[in-house]
XYZ file of C-alpha atoms in Angstrom:
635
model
C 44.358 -87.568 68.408
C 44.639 -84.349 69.350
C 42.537 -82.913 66.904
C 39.732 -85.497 68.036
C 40.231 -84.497 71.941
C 40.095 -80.531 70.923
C 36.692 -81.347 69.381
C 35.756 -83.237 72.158
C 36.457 -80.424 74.804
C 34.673 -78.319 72.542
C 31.285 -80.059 72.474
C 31.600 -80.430 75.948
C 32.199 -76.706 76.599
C 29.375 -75.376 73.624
C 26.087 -74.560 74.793
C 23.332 -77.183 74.281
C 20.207 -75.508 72.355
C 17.311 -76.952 70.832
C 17.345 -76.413 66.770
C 14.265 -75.360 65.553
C 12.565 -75.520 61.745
C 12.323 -72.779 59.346
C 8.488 -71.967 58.710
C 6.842 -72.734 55.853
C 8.571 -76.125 55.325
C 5.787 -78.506 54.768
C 2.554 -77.827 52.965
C -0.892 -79.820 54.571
C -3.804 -80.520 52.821
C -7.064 -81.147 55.096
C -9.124 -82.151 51.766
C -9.087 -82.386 48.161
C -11.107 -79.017 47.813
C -8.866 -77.165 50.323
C -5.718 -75.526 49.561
C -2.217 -76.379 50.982
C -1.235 -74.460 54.092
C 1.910 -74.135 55.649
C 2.239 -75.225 59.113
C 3.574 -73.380 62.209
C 6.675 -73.603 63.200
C 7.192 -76.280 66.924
C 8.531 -74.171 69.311
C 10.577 -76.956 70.724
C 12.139 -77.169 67.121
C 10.327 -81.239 66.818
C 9.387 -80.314 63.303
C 11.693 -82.924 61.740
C 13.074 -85.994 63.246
C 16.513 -84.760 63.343
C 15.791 -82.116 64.990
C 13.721 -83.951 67.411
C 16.623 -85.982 68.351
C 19.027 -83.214 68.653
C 16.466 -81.428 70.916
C 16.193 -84.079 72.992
C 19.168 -84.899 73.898
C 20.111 -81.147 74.545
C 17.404 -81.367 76.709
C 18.933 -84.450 78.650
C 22.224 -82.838 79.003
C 20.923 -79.715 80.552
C 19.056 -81.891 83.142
C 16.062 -80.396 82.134
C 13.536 -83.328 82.428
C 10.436 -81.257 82.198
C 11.974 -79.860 79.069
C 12.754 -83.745 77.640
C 9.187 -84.562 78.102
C 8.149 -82.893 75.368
C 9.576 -84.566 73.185
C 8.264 -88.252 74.291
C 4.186 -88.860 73.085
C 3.079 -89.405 76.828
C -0.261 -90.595 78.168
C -2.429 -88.785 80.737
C -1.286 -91.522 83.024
C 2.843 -91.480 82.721
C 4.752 -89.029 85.123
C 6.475 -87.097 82.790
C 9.954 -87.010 84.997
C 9.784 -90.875 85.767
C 9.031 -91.404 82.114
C 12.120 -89.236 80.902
C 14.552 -91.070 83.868
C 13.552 -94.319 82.551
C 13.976 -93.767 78.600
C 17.795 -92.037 79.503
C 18.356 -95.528 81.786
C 17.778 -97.407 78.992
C 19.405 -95.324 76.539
C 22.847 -95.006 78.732
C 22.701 -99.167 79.048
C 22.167 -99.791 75.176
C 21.225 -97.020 72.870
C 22.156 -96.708 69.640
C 21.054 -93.785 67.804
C 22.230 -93.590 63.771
C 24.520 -90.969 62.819
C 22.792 -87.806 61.847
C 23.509 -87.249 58.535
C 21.321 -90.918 58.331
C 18.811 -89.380 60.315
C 15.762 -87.475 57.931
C 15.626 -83.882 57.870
C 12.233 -83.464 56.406
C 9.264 -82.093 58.154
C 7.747 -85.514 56.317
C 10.045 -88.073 57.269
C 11.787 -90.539 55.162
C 8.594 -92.022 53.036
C 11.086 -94.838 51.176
C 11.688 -96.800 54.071
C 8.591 -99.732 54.993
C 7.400 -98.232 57.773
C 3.863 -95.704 58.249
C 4.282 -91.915 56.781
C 3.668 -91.049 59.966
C 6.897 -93.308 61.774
C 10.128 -92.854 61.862
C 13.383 -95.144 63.330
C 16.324 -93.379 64.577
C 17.836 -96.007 66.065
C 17.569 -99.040 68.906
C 17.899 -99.952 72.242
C 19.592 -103.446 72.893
C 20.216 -104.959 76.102
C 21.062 -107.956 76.401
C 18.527 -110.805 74.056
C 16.023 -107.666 74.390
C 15.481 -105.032 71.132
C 13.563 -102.206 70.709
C 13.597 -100.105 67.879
C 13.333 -96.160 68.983
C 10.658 -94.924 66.823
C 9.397 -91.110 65.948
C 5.624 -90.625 65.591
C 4.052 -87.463 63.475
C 1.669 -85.639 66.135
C -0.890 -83.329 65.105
C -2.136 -81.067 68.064
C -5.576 -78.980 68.323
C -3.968 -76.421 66.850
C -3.418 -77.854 63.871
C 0.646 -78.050 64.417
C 2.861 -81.315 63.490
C 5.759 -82.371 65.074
C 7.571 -85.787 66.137
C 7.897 -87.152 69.426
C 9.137 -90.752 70.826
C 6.499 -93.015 69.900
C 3.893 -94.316 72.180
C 5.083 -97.840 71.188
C 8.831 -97.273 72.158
C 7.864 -95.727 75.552
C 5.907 -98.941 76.691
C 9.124 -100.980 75.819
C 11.057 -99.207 78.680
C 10.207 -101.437 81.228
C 10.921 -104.417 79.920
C 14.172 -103.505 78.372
C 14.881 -102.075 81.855
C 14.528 -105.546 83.575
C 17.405 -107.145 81.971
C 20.038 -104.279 83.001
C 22.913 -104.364 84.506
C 25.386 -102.347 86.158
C 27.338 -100.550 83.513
C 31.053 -100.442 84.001
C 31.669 -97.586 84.067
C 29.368 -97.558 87.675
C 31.182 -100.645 88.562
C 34.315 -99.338 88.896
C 33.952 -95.489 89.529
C 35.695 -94.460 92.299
C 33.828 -92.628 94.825
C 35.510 -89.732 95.137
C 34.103 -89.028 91.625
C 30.641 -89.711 91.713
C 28.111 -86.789 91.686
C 30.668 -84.555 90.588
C 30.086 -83.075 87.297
C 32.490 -81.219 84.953
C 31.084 -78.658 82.079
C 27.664 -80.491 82.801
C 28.806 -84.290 82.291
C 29.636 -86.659 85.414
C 33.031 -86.553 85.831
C 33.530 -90.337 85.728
C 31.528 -90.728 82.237
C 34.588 -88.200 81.273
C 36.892 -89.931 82.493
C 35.625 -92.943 81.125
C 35.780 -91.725 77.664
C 39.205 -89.811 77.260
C 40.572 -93.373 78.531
C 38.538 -95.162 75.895
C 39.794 -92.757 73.123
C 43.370 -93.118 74.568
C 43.343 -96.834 74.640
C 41.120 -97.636 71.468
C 43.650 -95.715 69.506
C 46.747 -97.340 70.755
C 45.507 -100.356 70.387
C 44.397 -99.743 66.358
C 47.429 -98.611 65.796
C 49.529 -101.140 66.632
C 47.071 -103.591 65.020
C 47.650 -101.479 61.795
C 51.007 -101.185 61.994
C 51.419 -104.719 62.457
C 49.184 -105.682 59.227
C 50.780 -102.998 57.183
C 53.993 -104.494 57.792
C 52.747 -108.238 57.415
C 51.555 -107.460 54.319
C 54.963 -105.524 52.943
C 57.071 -108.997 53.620
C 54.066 -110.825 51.975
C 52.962 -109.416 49.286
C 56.160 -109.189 46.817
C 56.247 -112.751 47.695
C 53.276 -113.285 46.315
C 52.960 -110.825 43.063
C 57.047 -109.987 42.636
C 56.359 -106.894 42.989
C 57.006 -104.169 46.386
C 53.642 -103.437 47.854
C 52.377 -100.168 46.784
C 50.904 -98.223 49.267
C 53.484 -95.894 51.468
C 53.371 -96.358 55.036
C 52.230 -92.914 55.552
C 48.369 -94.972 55.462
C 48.909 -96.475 58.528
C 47.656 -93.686 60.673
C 44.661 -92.200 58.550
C 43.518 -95.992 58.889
C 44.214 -96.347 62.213
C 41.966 -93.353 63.168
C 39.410 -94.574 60.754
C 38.894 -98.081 62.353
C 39.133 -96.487 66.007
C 36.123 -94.271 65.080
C 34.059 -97.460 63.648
C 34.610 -99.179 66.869
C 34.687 -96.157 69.236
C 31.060 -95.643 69.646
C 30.432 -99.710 70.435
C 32.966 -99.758 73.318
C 31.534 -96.581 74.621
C 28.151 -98.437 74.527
C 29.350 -101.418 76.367
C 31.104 -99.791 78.645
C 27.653 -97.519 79.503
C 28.901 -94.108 78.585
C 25.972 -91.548 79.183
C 24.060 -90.801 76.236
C 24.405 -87.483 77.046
C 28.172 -87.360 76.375
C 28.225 -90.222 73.983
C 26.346 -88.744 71.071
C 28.336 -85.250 70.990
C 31.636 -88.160 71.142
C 30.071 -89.797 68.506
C 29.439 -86.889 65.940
C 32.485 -85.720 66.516
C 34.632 -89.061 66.366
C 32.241 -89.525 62.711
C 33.859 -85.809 61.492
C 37.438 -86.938 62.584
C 36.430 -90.582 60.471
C 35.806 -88.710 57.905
C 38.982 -86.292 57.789
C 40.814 -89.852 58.604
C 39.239 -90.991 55.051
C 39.980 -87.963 53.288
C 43.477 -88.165 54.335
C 43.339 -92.010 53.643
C 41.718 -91.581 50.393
C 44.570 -88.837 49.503
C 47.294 -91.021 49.898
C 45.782 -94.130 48.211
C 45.110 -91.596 45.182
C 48.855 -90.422 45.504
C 49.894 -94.100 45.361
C 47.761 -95.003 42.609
C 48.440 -91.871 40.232
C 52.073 -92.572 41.155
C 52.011 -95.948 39.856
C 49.910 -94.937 36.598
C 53.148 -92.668 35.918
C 55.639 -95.293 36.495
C 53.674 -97.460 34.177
C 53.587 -95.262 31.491
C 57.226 -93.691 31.595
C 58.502 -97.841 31.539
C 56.359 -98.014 28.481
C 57.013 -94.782 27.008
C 53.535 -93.582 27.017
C 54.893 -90.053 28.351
C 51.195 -88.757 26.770
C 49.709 -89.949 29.412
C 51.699 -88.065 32.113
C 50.159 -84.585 31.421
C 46.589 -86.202 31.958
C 47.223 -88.073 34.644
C 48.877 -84.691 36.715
C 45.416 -83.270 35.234
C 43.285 -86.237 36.726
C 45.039 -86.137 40.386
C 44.494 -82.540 41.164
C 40.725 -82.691 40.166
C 40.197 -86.453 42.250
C 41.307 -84.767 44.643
C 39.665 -81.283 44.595
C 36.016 -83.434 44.552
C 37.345 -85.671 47.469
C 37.539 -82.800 49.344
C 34.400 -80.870 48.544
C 32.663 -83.705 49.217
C 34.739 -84.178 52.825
C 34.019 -80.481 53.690
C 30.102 -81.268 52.473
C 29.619 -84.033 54.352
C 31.897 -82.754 57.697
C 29.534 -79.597 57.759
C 26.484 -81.841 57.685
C 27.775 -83.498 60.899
C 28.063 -80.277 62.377
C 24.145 -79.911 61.687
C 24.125 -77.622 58.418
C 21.148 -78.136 56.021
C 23.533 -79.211 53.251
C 20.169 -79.016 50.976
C 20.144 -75.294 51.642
C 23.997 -75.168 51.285
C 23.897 -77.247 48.107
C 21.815 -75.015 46.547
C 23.774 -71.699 47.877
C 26.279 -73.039 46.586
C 24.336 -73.469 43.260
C 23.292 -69.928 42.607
C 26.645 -68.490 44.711
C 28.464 -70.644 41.676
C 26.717 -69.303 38.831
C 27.532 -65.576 40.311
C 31.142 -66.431 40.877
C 31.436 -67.994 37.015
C 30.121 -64.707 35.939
C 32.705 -63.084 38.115
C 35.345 -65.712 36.996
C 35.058 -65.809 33.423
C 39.317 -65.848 33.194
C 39.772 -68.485 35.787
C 37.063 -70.741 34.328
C 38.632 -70.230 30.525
C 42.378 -71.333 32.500
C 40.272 -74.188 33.595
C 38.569 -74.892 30.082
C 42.388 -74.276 28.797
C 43.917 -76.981 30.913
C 41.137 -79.400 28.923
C 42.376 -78.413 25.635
C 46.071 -78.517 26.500
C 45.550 -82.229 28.210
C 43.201 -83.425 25.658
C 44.707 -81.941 22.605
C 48.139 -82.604 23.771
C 50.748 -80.028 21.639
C 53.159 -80.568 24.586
C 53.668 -83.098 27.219
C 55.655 -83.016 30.201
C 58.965 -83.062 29.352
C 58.884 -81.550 26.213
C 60.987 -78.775 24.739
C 59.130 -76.633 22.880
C 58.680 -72.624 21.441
C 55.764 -70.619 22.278
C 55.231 -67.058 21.469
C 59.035 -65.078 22.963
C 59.932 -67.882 24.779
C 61.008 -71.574 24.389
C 62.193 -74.303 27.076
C 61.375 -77.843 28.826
C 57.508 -78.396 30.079
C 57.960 -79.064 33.893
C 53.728 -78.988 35.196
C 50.314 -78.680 33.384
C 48.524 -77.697 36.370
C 44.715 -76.681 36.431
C 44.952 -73.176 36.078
C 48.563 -72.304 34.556
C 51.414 -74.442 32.943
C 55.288 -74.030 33.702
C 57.891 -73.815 31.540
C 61.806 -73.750 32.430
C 63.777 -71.909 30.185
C 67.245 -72.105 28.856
C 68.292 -69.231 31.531
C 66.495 -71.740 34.176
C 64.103 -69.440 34.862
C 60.554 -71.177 35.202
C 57.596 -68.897 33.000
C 53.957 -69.648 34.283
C 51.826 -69.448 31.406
C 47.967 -69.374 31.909
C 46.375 -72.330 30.138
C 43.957 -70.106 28.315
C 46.639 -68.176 26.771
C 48.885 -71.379 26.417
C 46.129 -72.821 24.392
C 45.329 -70.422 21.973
C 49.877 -69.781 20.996
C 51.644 -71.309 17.967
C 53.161 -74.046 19.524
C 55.965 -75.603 18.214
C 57.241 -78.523 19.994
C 60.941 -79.431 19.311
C 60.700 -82.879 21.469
C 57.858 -84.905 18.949
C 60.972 -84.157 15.864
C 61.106 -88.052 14.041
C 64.713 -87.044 12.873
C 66.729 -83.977 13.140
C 68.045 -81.942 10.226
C 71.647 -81.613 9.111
C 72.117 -78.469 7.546
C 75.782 -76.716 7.014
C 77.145 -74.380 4.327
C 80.675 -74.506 3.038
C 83.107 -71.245 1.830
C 85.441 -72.123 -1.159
C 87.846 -69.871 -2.398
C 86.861 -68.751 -5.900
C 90.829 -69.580 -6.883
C 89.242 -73.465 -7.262
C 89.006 -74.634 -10.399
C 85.371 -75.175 -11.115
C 85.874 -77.957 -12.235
C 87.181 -79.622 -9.293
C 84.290 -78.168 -7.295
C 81.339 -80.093 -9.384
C 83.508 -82.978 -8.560
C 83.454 -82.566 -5.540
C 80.073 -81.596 -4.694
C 79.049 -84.855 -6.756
C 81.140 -87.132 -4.889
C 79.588 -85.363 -1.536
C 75.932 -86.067 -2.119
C 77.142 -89.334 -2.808
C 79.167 -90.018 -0.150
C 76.317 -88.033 2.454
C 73.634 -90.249 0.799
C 75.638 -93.665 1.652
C 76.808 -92.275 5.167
C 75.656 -94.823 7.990
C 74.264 -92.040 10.146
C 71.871 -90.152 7.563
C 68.616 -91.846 6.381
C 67.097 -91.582 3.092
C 64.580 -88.805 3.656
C 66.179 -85.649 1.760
C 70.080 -85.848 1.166
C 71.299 -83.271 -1.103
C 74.868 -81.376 -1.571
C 74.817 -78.682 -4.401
C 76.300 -75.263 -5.264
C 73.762 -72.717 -3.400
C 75.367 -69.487 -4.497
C 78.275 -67.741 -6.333
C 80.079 -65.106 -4.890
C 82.400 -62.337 -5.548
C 85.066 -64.108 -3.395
C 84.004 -67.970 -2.691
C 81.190 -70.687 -4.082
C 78.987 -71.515 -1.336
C 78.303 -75.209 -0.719
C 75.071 -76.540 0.510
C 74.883 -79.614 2.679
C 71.461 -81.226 3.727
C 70.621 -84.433 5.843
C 68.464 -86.028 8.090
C 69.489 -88.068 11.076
C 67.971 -90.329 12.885
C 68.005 -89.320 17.075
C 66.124 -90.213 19.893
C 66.930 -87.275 21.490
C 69.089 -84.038 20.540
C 72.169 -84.856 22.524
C 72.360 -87.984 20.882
C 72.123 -85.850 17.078
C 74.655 -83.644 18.499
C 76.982 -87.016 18.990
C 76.400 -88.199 15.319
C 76.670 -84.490 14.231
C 80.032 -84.468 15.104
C 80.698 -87.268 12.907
C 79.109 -86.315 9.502
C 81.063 -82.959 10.262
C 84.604 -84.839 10.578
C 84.214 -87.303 7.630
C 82.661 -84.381 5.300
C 86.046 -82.560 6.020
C 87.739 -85.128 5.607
C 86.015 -85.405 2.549
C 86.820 -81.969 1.200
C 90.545 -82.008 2.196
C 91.030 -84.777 -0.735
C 90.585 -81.856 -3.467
C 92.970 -79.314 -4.457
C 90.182 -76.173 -3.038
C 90.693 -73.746 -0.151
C 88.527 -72.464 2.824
C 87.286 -69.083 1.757
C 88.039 -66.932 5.408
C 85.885 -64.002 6.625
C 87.646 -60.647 5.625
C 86.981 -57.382 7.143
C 86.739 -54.121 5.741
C 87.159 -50.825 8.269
C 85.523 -47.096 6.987
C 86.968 -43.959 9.058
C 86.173 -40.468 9.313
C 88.413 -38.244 7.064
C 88.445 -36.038 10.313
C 89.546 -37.976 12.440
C 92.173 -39.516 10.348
C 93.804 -36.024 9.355
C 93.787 -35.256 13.055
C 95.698 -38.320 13.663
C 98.195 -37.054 11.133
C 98.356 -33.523 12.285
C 99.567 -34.914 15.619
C 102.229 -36.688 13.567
C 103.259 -33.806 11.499
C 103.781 -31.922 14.963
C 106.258 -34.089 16.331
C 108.368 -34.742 13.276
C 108.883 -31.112 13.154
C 111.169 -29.072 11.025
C 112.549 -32.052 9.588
C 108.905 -33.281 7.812
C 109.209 -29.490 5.827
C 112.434 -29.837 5.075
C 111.999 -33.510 3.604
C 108.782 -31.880 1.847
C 110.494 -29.414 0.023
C 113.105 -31.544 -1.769
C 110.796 -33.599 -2.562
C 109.253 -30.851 -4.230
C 112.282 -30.053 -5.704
C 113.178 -33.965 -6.916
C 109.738 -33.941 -8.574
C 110.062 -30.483 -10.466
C 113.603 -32.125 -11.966
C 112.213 -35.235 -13.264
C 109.152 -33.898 -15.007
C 112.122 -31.734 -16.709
C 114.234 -34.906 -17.946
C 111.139 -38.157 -17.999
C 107.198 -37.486 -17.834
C 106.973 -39.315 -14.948
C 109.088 -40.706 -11.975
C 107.644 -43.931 -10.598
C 110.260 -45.875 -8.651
C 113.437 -45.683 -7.414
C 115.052 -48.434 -10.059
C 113.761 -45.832 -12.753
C 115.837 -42.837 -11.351
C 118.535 -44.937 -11.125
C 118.398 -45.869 -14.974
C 117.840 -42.458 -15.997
C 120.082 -40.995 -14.310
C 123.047 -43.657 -15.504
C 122.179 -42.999 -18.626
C 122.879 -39.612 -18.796
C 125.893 -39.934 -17.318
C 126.776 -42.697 -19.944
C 125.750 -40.437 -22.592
C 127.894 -37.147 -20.986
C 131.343 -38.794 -21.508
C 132.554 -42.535 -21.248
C 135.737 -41.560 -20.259
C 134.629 -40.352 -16.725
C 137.916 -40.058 -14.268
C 137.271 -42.364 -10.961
C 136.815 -39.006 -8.992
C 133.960 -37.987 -11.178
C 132.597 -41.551 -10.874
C 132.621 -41.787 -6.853
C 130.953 -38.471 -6.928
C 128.642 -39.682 -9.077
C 127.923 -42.877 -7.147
C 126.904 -40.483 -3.966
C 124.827 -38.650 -5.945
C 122.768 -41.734 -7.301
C 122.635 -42.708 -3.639
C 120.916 -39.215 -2.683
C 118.837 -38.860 -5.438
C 117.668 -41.959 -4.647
C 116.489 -41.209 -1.024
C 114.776 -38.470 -2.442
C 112.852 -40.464 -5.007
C 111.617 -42.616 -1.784
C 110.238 -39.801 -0.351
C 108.761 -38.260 -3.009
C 107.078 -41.569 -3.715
C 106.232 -41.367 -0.137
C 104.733 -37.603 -0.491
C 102.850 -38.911 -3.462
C 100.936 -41.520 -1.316
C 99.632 -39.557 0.911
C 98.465 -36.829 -1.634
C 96.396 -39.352 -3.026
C 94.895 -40.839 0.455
C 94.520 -37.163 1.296
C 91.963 -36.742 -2.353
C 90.105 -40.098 -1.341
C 89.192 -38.925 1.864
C 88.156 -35.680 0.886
C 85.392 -37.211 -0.785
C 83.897 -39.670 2.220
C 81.326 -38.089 4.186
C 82.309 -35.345 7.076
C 80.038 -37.259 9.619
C 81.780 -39.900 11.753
C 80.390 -43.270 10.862
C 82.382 -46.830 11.866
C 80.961 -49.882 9.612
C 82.564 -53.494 10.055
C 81.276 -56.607 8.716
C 82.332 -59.863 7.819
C 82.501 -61.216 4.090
C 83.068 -64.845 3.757
């Protein structure tokens, strides 16, 4: 409504101006030998019957009577002012011009219709039982130039039609105070008039709407068990649409100038046409919502991706063709535009070669289908669920939630693998035995496991296998391979879970050990023997002093055995040559030689000590000098 009354005040505030034709539009041939000339162009812009119209009424709403005469085919013998007075009497009681977009444009006329070349209807004037069409006429002058007036015909109809008048009521019951009184050029009471016809007709449709819409919502699940589909968000683009159809008629009865009726009129037709649009959106919305439903409850989800496709472009040529037809009622030459747009198109594909390959893209993605909405797949560095496959670009959430907008021409052309369209899902595990197992106890086992993962209830009989895949230094590596049947991967995760308990279970019947991960650590030899420096310095005098009997201890026993190796073999040496010395050893020598056992025998531990870390001191001296830190796992 507001919308509608802006665009009234607007018409009512523009300047009126009488449209005139391009030259050169129509081509005349006096004779068979003679070549086709263009015509001049009418300087009161009559050169087409649109035009002619448009003019005319301009003319009428300026007040300009000697101006509106030229556009009715007068006689020598008609007053051109009481001629013009007459025709805009009989036009306020019961005009009806057509809407101009129905109205020819053409320098020729409409030639389909059954009437002359030279004749044209634009509309009708009907008052009361009497009719008369309102006729254009093709006029040549002396000159040579052509251009449509108000027939001859029409005019001599006034008269008659103007007998059975009556007093509009809008004259009827004007007050006084308001006659004569005129407001951006209109009479202030044929304003009036109007705003409370717009007011009221819309009020009224509306709550005539809004009652059906809701009649029909109680009625119609009764009737097909099923809610009625359309959203109640149609109730207003409808209301606005019926208002406009009936609009002009009440405007008519009620004897609305012409002069202010017609700009009403084209405008209340562009508002009827945004009410459509708008209308037309929301029934698509509905419908295209419904088509979705349909197809998730019967697991078409194929269809989804073309039907998102399908909406956006219904709806992209609804409202070219709203904006085409809303700038024709604002009196553009849609021919001329159509075929601007034509050659402005080709220029802009030329200049839109990536936008038109996202749109050729969007085809192939829909059409071929590799992913649907909803799908999980992997393309190029990234991988997640399909949320849109819009006209240009598709989006894709990932794992991190993140949403990636790929361009469909891009999108098209990837190695798409789609996770989602999986029949069955692979179960595929490896197994670590300790190497201790006898072997075989392990082809037991692994025999007795493909049999027992063949038979499971959860795997199907596609590929189930459990053999020996490798032999290593430290474990035999067990292969296990499935297939399970999953609708979806949460579900395979659930029966996962199972084949992994019973296959342990499985394994724990047979004397064989898990083979663990070890780890193995490499140092630098530098920083090692700077770690024991720091040691050696805080142990002191003591460290030398323990180093040189060890010294000593080792000297002693390369004199007596070749080799001292543990402490039990001191002890046996050195009892024996005490045996062999003398057997009749007093107690005192015996005690003193029980403390010396005891301290040779500390100083075999460290000299057994010394020795190990003379030999960790030669391995390191033989890893690299650069500092390098390896671990790894070994299973």
């Amino acid at each position: 409504m507001i919308v509608l009354l802006a665009l009234m005040i607007l018409s009512a505030i523009m300047p009126h101006s009488v449209m005139a034709a391009e030259p050169g539009a129509l081509g005349v041939s006096t004779g068979s030998e003679e070549s086709v000339r263009q015509t001049l162009p009418d300087s009161f812009g009559r050169d087409t019957p649109r035009h002619t119209v448009q003019g005319f009424i301009s003319a009428l709403g300026e007040n300009d009577y000697l101006l509106a005469s030229n556009y009715l085919n007068l006689t020598k013998s008609d007053n051109p002012t009481t001629a013009v007075r007459e025709f805009k009497q009989a036009l306020d009681a019961g005009g009806r011009f057509q809407p101009d977009l129905q109205i020819n444009n053409t320098p020729e006329g409409n030639l389909t219709d059954q009437l002359p070349p030279s004749q044209e209807n634009v509309g009708n004037i009907s008052i009361g039982e009497k009719s008369v069409p309102l006729l254009l006429e093709r006029v040549v002058s002396k000159q040579g130039e052509q251009y449509w007036q108000f027939s001859t015909e029409t005019l001599s109809s006034i008269p008659e039609v103007l007998e059975n008048t009556k007093p509009t009521l809008v004259s009827r019951y004007t007050f006084e105070s308001l006659e004569d009184k005129k407001l951006f050029g209109y009479q202030l009471a044929d304003l009036v008039a109007a705003l409370a016809m717009v007011v009221s007709s819309f009020v009224l449709t509306y709550i005539m709407v809004w009652l059906l819409y809701h009649l029909l919502k109680i009625v119609y699940p009764r009737v097909r068990n099923t809610p009625l589909p359309l959203p109640d968000k149609v109730i207003l683009p409808l209301a606005v649409v019926i208002m406009a159809l009936i609009l002009s008629e009440v405007m008519v009865y009620a004897g609305v100038s012409v002069t202010l009726r017609e700009p009403v009129n084209r405008f209340t037709e562009i508002a009827s046409w945004l009410a459509i649009t708008w209308l037309l959106l929301r029934v698509i919305d509905a419908i295209f919502t419904r088509a979705v439903n349909l197809s998730y409850k019967k697991n078409y989800t194929e269809r989804v991706s073309i039907l998102g496709l399908l909406r956006k472009v219904v709806k992209a040529l609804l409202l070219i063709f709203a904006v085409i037809v809303i700038f024709g009622n604002l009196g553009f030459d849609l021919t001329t535009g159509i075929a601007a747009l034509g050659v402005g198109g080709l220029a802009l594909a030329l200049g839109a070669q990536k936008t038109i390959e996202n749109l050729v893209g969007s085809v192939v993605v829909v059409a071929d289908s590799p992913v649907r909405i909803g799908d999980y797949c992997k393309f190029g560095t990234y991988e997640g669920t399909v949320v849109d496959i819009g006209i240009r670009s598709s989006r894709v959430r990932t794992l991190s939630r993140t949403i990636v907008t790929v361009p469909n021409g891009d999108f098209s052309s990837m190695q798409i693998e789609n996770f989602t369209s999986r029949d069955m899902f692979r179960f595929y595990h490896q197994l670590y035995l300790k190497r201790t197992a006898d072997i075989e106890v392990v082809f037991k086992m692994v025999k007795d496991l493909d049999e027992f993962l063949n038979e499971h209830y959860l795997t199907n009989q596609e590929w189930n296998q459990v053999n020996i895949l490798e032999l290593r230094q430290d474990c035999y590596v067990i292969q296990l391979q499935a297939y399970i049947n999953a609708n979806d991967v949460m579900e395979f995760y659930d029966k996962q879970n199972v084949v992994f308990v019973d296959v342990l279970n499985q394994v724990a019947k047979y004397k064989v050990e898990h083979a663990l991960p070890t780890q193995q650590l490499i140092v630098n030899q530098a920083e090692l023997e700077h770690h024991r420096e720091n040691n050696h310095d805080t142990d002191g005098q003591e460290n030398d002093s323990e180093r040189r009997a060890d010294n000593s201890e080792e000297d002693t026993t390369k004199d007596n055995t070749s080799e001292v190796d543990t402490s039990a073999d001191n002890d046996k040496q050195e009892e024996g040559i005490d045996l062999d010395k003398s057997v009749n050893r007093t107690k005192s020598a015996e005690a003193a030689a029980k403390q010396k056992r005891k301290a040779k025998k500390a100083e075999a531990k460290k000299a057994h000590k010394s020795r190990n870390y003379a030999l960790a001191k030669r391995k390191f001296k033989r890893a690299k000098k650069n500092f390098s830190l390896s671990i790894w796992n070994q299973p």
